[in-house]
Amino acid sequence: MSKKLTKRAEDYSKWYNELVVKADLAENSAVRGCMVIKPYGYAIWEKMQAELDRMFKETGHQNAYFPLFVPKSLFEAEEKNAEGFAKECAVVTHYRLQNDPDNPGKLRVDPEAKLEEELVVRPTSEAIIWNTYKGWIQSYRDLPLLINQWANVVRWEMRTRLFLRTAEFLWQEGHTAHATEAEAITEAELMNNVYSNFAENFMAIPVIKGLKTESERFAGAVETYCIEALMQDGKALQAGTSHFLGQNFAKAFDVKFTSKEGKQDYVWATSWGVSTRLMGALIMTHSDDHGLVLPPNLAPNQVVIVPIYKTDEQFDEVSEVANTIMSDLRARNISVKYDNRTTYRPGAKFAQHELQGVPLRIAIGPKDLENGTVELARRDTLTKEVVALDALTDVVEGLMTTIQDDLYKKAFDFRADHTTKVDTFEEFKDVLEKTGGFILAHWDGTNETEDKIKEITKATIRCIPEDSVEESGVCVFSGKPSNRRVLFAKAY
Amino acid sequence: MSKKLTKRAEDYSKWYNELVVKADLAENSAVRGCMVIKPYGYAIWEKMQAELDRMFKETGHQNAYFPLFVPKSLFEAEEKNAEGFAKECAVVTHYRLQNDPDNPGKLRVDPEAKLEEELVVRPTSEAIIWNTYKGWIQSYRDLPLLINQWANVVRWEMRTRLFLRTAEFLWQEGHTAHATEAEAITEAELMNNVYSNFAENFMAIPVIKGLKTESERFAGAVETYCIEALMQDGKALQAGTSHFLGQNFAKAFDVKFTSKEGKQDYVWATSWGVSTRLMGALIMTHSDDHGLVLPPNLAPNQVVIVPIYKTDEQFDEVSEVANTIMSDLRARNISVKYDNRTTYRPGAKFAQHELQGVPLRIAIGPKDLENGTVELARRDTLTKEVVALDALTDVVEGLMTTIQDDLYKKAFDFRADHTTKVDTFEEFKDVLEKTGGFILAHWDGTNETEDKIKEITKATIRCIPEDSVEESGVCVFSGKPSNRRVLFAKAY
Ligand SMILES: [Zn+2]
Ligand SMILES: [Zn+2]
């Protein structure tokens, strides 16, 4: 397989698909719409998991695990939620296979092993979890209940793309229960802030925090908070959501608690999640025509060392220096790999590490040994410099921060360049067509207008930004009054 | 719910079920045979995961993720494996629900959304993984391929018990590919050794390493290595297995590689796994009539501090000392929780931490403040001592090792006491009935004898121990010659 990628300017979508496969992140499987996450892609996901898990625990949450299956009768209990997910559910109807009498060596579903009640493979776990919480919550002393689950979920999407929309995906889902409405709202906001901190400070992806409109809300939620990121092709990507669920699930599953004062009331709820979709956001924020670009925080190997040599003796000498560099870098908690494979030439190694986005590459050859230097190459800027060996550890350590910050800044500037305030629908359509990106425009607050704009332009309201200022104006579409701009974009 | 447990001597099985629920480890869910792993139980599982994951990576393995579903045609490709699991498969047949026209507000499976090919929910992942490996392996340069997956799997068991046998369980499954038979066998043995080290050094559970007999082998394996532990009621528990799969899956999925010499050959394989079943082994090795007993390595909180006070002023004074103790212990990497809940009395807290197996409890009251001491209670021995505050950190640190070692020793001695060499079938039945435990006996090597012994006594051959010595004798059942003893027991 050629390692050359299609250029982004040529065909962004093709570039993305090729990059995911060629950089060894993921690939399609034999199961329609389900992906295989390859070791290199999974190692990046593990870095995300570890940091998120730390942030969840730091904010008082504990992990638990709930069943993969949801009995149909529980699934349908919260009507809006059920309605929202019914059309994309994988359903288990039987629990046994048998030899197929018509096809020797083949199996068929055993018609006698039909389940009395069908089981839905969880598309999200509110139903099974709130049915469980009923047994866990009696008194205010049992609240708040702050739980997270790392799990796989299944949504039978018709058009799938690696990481962005797959039938099965990996995610975390937080599910919390509270004694008061105010506390639940605070929790939903807190977790949206955790997500935005994670995206910006860890993934180097700038995001806009805000509230979804009614039509874009999670099925069963009272409010949906979200973080929205802007991809290089000018389309938005929803990177995380946090829902204030009101008492909807508590009522559907009859979960009440006795307050300190002895009063009975339904419990208030939130849920919040991010998924392997973040891998897509990562790729489409930082990468280039040469392949993946990783912020140091997410790189399985932050530094790779490639030896240049002709003779065995040279290889030994270079390896000795490489080993010293490795232990110096590891002592500063920098992950480093020595690519001493003898089955590949330096050029092939350079190409692979570039494609896979290793932030820094160190090359050491016989000339370097003579001069007491190495060649240091930055993946994000594709620049090289010669660095004295005795300064190397400090330089590399400094670059870890510099690269992380530069990637954020670059993405931030890109977003600033591609965010446009428009005041007429002509302008709206023009900007959308010519530069894409985020559009800040007045909207009259109705579903009807939102739907019509979507129909005509394919742009949706990504969110009502948290930091939007009051400003009187008129809706770009209907001309009706509006008191704040909302964020429009075409989206993944 | 009363926190009092049934005594082990009264009804071991009832004691186990009660302990799992009352210590907040897990509970049954609304889905037949599927459990909810509660936060406290899950925190223990996370400790196991972290250590195993570290050990896998140290031995060169990488994590990846493969689909939850296996298309029926792939599932049936390796015949023995398919035969072994066909009878306990959850099968997805449809991908959509719709409103039920006969029951307003209810959903039903959409008959028009029937899958062309049914999907089996993975009971184990050899099929989907080897179908994927076909695309990954062409040359000797692609080998060995050393991959592990953390995942949920489903086996539709008819009789289920929390942790020990559940329809859905969590596990890790390693799947490796090698150029030679010898290398694959070495890998299978290595991973069985990783499991035994983990069980003994981390979980404080002594295990017997060995090989399964043909009838107890994994479906599709050439050899199954295993570790077997002995529970307090004299029954064995298989705690982990590692399979040498020969070329069975490579042949079923046509996975060949080109050797250095340019020859084509099928790839050699292993797979190996441990699951949430280890939670059952943990409980039934160390716990007592008061509840869970945790080795320090597995305790979410290694130490708990309970304040004893009447006035607010006393509470403040005690808390100040508690905070100092906490930071001293944390500085030595000892996890400690200050149970300063005002909604529970000390007696209730003592009972809860005892039930949940916290290795050490520190109680501090006004008297202690005067004397510069605390009361230190060991969960494993139920002994208490008064310790001077300025010696406390050292004493606690020492006890972490002592308790871990003592628990292993206690379990080891129990096993020694309950392992019996027998030479006649009368003795065999007698020991099994009176003391239970492991029985070392000669066996003639035939399936027939193994089956008959099982039929009559319910005991199975747990393994042919790795360290069994050659010794001529006669089979306890058939009287035919035998050259080594094998390990029998009734088993979970
Ligand atoms: Zn542009
Ligand atoms: Zn005994």
PDB file of C-alpha atoms in Angstrom, chain A residues 107-239:
ATOM      1  CA  LEU A 107     -25.262 -22.772  11.785  1.00  0.00           C
ATOM      2  CA  ARG A 108     -28.642 -21.130  11.993  1.00  0.00           C
ATOM      3  CA  VAL A 109     -30.622 -19.358  14.682  1.00  0.00           C
ATOM      4  CA  ASP A 110     -32.436 -21.913  16.825  1.00  0.00           C
ATOM      5  CA  PRO A 111     -36.115 -20.998  16.372  1.00  0.00           C
ATOM      6  CA  GLU A 112     -36.887 -22.498  19.782  1.00  0.00           C
ATOM      7  CA  ALA A 113     -34.478 -20.174  21.525  1.00  0.00           C
ATOM      8  CA  LYS A 114     -36.497 -17.016  20.994  1.00  0.00           C
ATOM      9  CA  LEU A 115     -36.412 -14.534  23.867  1.00  0.00           C
ATOM     10  CA  GLU A 116     -39.710 -13.742  25.531  1.00  0.00           C
ATOM     11  CA  GLU A 117     -38.720 -10.116  25.578  1.00  0.00           C
ATOM     12  CA  GLU A 118     -36.326  -8.657  23.029  1.00  0.00           C
ATOM     13  CA  LEU A 119     -33.117  -7.024  24.260  1.00  0.00           C
ATOM     14  CA  VAL A 120     -31.906  -3.760  22.779  1.00  0.00           C
ATOM     15  CA  VAL A 121     -28.124  -3.360  22.556  1.00  0.00           C
ATOM     16  CA  ARG A 122     -27.631  -0.090  24.491  1.00  0.00           C
ATOM     17  CA  PRO A 123     -27.470   2.986  22.250  1.00  0.00           C
ATOM     18  CA  THR A 124     -27.083   4.928  25.541  1.00  0.00           C
ATOM     19  CA  SER A 125     -27.724   3.704  29.081  1.00  0.00           C
ATOM     20  CA  GLU A 126     -30.206   6.047  30.766  1.00  0.00           C
ATOM     21  CA  ALA A 127     -32.959   3.418  30.817  1.00  0.00           C
ATOM     22  CA  ILE A 128     -31.014   0.534  32.354  1.00  0.00           C
ATOM     23  CA  ILE A 129     -29.206   2.863  34.747  1.00  0.00           C
ATOM     24  CA  TRP A 130     -32.283   4.693  36.025  1.00  0.00           C
ATOM     25  CA  ASN A 131     -34.030   1.365  36.490  1.00  0.00           C
ATOM     26  CA  THR A 132     -31.037   0.407  38.681  1.00  0.00           C
ATOM     27  CA  TYR A 133     -30.915   3.738  40.534  1.00  0.00           C
ATOM     28  CA  LYS A 134     -34.450   3.067  41.710  1.00  0.00           C
ATOM     29  CA  GLY A 135     -32.977   0.472  44.072  1.00  0.00           C
ATOM     30  CA  TRP A 136     -30.073   2.680  45.147  1.00  0.00           C
ATOM     31  CA  ILE A 137     -31.835   5.893  46.045  1.00  0.00           C
ATOM     32  CA  GLN A 138     -34.208   6.218  48.985  1.00  0.00           C
ATOM     33  CA  SER A 139     -33.013   9.174  50.990  1.00  0.00           C
ATOM     34  CA  TYR A 140     -31.167  12.465  50.584  1.00  0.00           C
ATOM     35  CA  ARG A 141     -28.239  10.617  52.178  1.00  0.00           C
ATOM     36  CA  ASP A 142     -27.915   8.583  48.964  1.00  0.00           C
ATOM     37  CA  LEU A 143     -27.510  11.776  46.914  1.00  0.00           C
ATOM     38  CA  PRO A 144     -25.765  13.040  44.930  1.00  0.00           C
ATOM     39  CA  LEU A 145     -24.966   9.852  43.056  1.00  0.00           C
ATOM     40  CA  LEU A 146     -22.058  10.602  40.712  1.00  0.00           C
ATOM     41  CA  ILE A 147     -21.289   7.717  38.393  1.00  0.00           C
ATOM     42  CA  ASN A 148     -19.468   7.233  35.116  1.00  0.00           C
ATOM     43  CA  GLN A 149     -19.228   4.223  32.833  1.00  0.00           C
ATOM     44  CA  TRP A 150     -16.666   3.395  30.120  1.00  0.00           C
ATOM     45  CA  ALA A 151     -18.472   1.259  27.569  1.00  0.00           C
ATOM     46  CA  ASN A 152     -19.284   0.340  24.010  1.00  0.00           C
ATOM     47  CA  VAL A 153     -22.637   1.418  22.546  1.00  0.00           C
ATOM     48  CA  VAL A 154     -24.389   0.636  19.284  1.00  0.00           C
ATOM     49  CA  ARG A 155     -26.386   2.934  17.032  1.00  0.00           C
ATOM     50  CA  TRP A 156     -27.345   1.487  13.692  1.00  0.00           C
ATOM     51  CA  GLU A 157     -26.296   4.391  11.466  1.00  0.00           C
ATOM     52  CA  MET A 158     -26.870   4.028   7.765  1.00  0.00           C
ATOM     53  CA  ARG A 159     -23.909   6.082   6.552  1.00  0.00           C
ATOM     54  CA  THR A 160     -20.824   5.438   8.644  1.00  0.00           C
ATOM     55  CA  ARG A 161     -17.276   6.871   8.683  1.00  0.00           C
ATOM     56  CA  LEU A 162     -14.319   5.744  10.763  1.00  0.00           C
ATOM     57  CA  PHE A 163     -14.417   7.397  14.211  1.00  0.00           C
ATOM     58  CA  LEU A 164     -16.969  10.036  13.139  1.00  0.00           C
ATOM     59  CA  ARG A 165     -20.024   7.854  12.863  1.00  0.00           C
ATOM     60  CA  THR A 166     -19.797   4.129  13.469  1.00  0.00           C
ATOM     61  CA  ALA A 167     -22.436   1.567  14.385  1.00  0.00           C
ATOM     62  CA  GLU A 168     -20.452   0.568  17.464  1.00  0.00           C
ATOM     63  CA  PHE A 169     -18.339   3.129  19.244  1.00  0.00           C
ATOM     64  CA  LEU A 170     -16.507   3.462  22.553  1.00  0.00           C
ATOM     65  CA  TRP A 171     -17.399   6.217  24.952  1.00  0.00           C
ATOM     66  CA  GLN A 172     -17.893   7.225  28.545  1.00  0.00           C
ATOM     67  CA  GLU A 173     -21.305   8.130  29.850  1.00  0.00           C
ATOM     68  CA  GLY A 174     -21.789   9.916  33.153  1.00  0.00           C
ATOM     69  CA  HIS A 175     -25.136   9.502  34.914  1.00  0.00           C
ATOM     70  CA  THR A 176     -25.778  11.542  38.029  1.00  0.00           C
ATOM     71  CA  ALA A 177     -28.708  11.948  40.428  1.00  0.00           C
ATOM     72  CA  HIS A 178     -29.335  15.004  42.610  1.00  0.00           C
ATOM     73  CA  ALA A 179     -31.706  16.276  45.270  1.00  0.00           C
ATOM     74  CA  THR A 180     -32.327  19.653  43.621  1.00  0.00           C
ATOM     75  CA  GLU A 181     -32.776  21.091  40.174  1.00  0.00           C
ATOM     76  CA  ALA A 182     -30.095  23.713  40.787  1.00  0.00           C
ATOM     77  CA  GLU A 183     -27.536  21.101  41.770  1.00  0.00           C
ATOM     78  CA  ALA A 184     -28.233  19.032  38.658  1.00  0.00           C
ATOM     79  CA  ILE A 185     -27.882  22.071  36.408  1.00  0.00           C
ATOM     80  CA  THR A 186     -24.583  22.931  38.110  1.00  0.00           C
ATOM     81  CA  GLU A 187     -23.386  19.381  37.468  1.00  0.00           C
ATOM     82  CA  ALA A 188     -24.346  19.493  33.777  1.00  0.00           C
ATOM     83  CA  GLU A 189     -22.476  22.785  33.419  1.00  0.00           C
ATOM     84  CA  LEU A 190     -19.483  21.514  35.389  1.00  0.00           C
ATOM     85  CA  MET A 191     -19.091  18.496  33.127  1.00  0.00           C
ATOM     86  CA  ASN A 192     -19.390  20.600  29.993  1.00  0.00           C
ATOM     87  CA  ASN A 193     -16.560  22.687  31.451  1.00  0.00           C
ATOM     88  CA  VAL A 194     -14.529  19.538  32.131  1.00  0.00           C
ATOM     89  CA  TYR A 195     -14.976  18.651  28.455  1.00  0.00           C
ATOM     90  CA  SER A 196     -13.966  22.078  27.216  1.00  0.00           C
ATOM     91  CA  ASN A 197     -10.884  22.105  29.467  1.00  0.00           C
ATOM     92  CA  PHE A 198      -9.982  18.670  28.206  1.00  0.00           C
ATOM     93  CA  ALA A 199     -10.441  19.647  24.549  1.00  0.00           C
ATOM     94  CA  GLU A 200      -8.494  22.895  24.833  1.00  0.00           C
ATOM     95  CA  ASN A 201      -5.726  22.100  27.302  1.00  0.00           C
ATOM     96  CA  PHE A 202      -5.167  18.443  26.530  1.00  0.00           C
ATOM     97  CA  MET A 203      -6.176  17.996  22.886  1.00  0.00           C
ATOM     98  CA  ALA A 204      -5.218  21.538  21.802  1.00  0.00           C
ATOM     99  CA  ILE A 205      -8.647  21.941  20.202  1.00  0.00           C
ATOM    100  CA  PRO A 206     -10.404  25.277  20.808  1.00  0.00           C
ATOM    101  CA  VAL A 207     -14.132  24.836  21.398  1.00  0.00           C
ATOM    102  CA  ILE A 208     -17.237  26.977  21.749  1.00  0.00           C
ATOM    103  CA  LYS A 209     -19.363  26.137  24.781  1.00  0.00           C
ATOM    104  CA  GLY A 210     -23.079  26.631  24.547  1.00  0.00           C
ATOM    105  CA  LEU A 211     -26.620  25.306  24.689  1.00  0.00           C
ATOM    106  CA  LYS A 212     -28.345  23.285  21.990  1.00  0.00           C
ATOM    107  CA  THR A 213     -31.639  24.486  20.549  1.00  0.00           C
ATOM    108  CA  GLU A 214     -34.720  22.376  21.198  1.00  0.00           C
ATOM    109  CA  SER A 215     -34.476  20.507  17.909  1.00  0.00           C
ATOM    110  CA  GLU A 216     -30.824  19.530  18.454  1.00  0.00           C
ATOM    111  CA  ARG A 217     -31.296  18.456  22.079  1.00  0.00           C
ATOM    112  CA  PHE A 218     -30.636  14.895  23.324  1.00  0.00           C
ATOM    113  CA  ALA A 219     -33.813  12.805  23.258  1.00  0.00           C
ATOM    114  CA  GLY A 220     -35.182  13.019  26.794  1.00  0.00           C
ATOM    115  CA  ALA A 221     -33.169  16.062  27.940  1.00  0.00           C
ATOM    116  CA  VAL A 222     -34.461  19.392  29.220  1.00  0.00           C
ATOM    117  CA  GLU A 223     -31.258  21.171  28.157  1.00  0.00           C
ATOM    118  CA  THR A 224     -28.200  19.970  26.268  1.00  0.00           C
ATOM    119  CA  TYR A 225     -24.877  21.724  26.836  1.00  0.00           C
ATOM    120  CA  CYS A 226     -22.207  21.088  24.241  1.00  0.00           C
ATOM    121  CA  ILE A 227     -18.746  21.921  23.004  1.00  0.00           C
ATOM    122  CA  GLU A 228     -18.354  22.624  19.288  1.00  0.00           C
ATOM    123  CA  ALA A 229     -15.081  22.531  17.399  1.00  0.00           C
ATOM    124  CA  LEU A 230     -14.256  23.759  13.907  1.00  0.00           C
ATOM    125  CA  MET A 231     -12.554  21.384  11.474  1.00  0.00           C
ATOM    126  CA  GLN A 232     -10.075  22.411   8.760  1.00  0.00           C
ATOM    127  CA  ASP A 233     -12.661  22.066   5.997  1.00  0.00           C
ATOM    128  CA  GLY A 234     -14.907  24.637   7.656  1.00  0.00           C
ATOM    129  CA  LYS A 235     -17.382  22.143   9.099  1.00  0.00           C
ATOM    130  CA  ALA A 236     -18.266  21.972  12.783  1.00  0.00           C
ATOM    131  CA  LEU A 237     -17.914  18.880  14.954  1.00  0.00           C
ATOM    132  CA  GLN A 238     -19.819  18.358  18.198  1.00  0.00           C
ATOM    133  CA  ALA A 239     -17.078  17.115  20.499  1.00  0.00           C
TER     134      ALA A 239
END
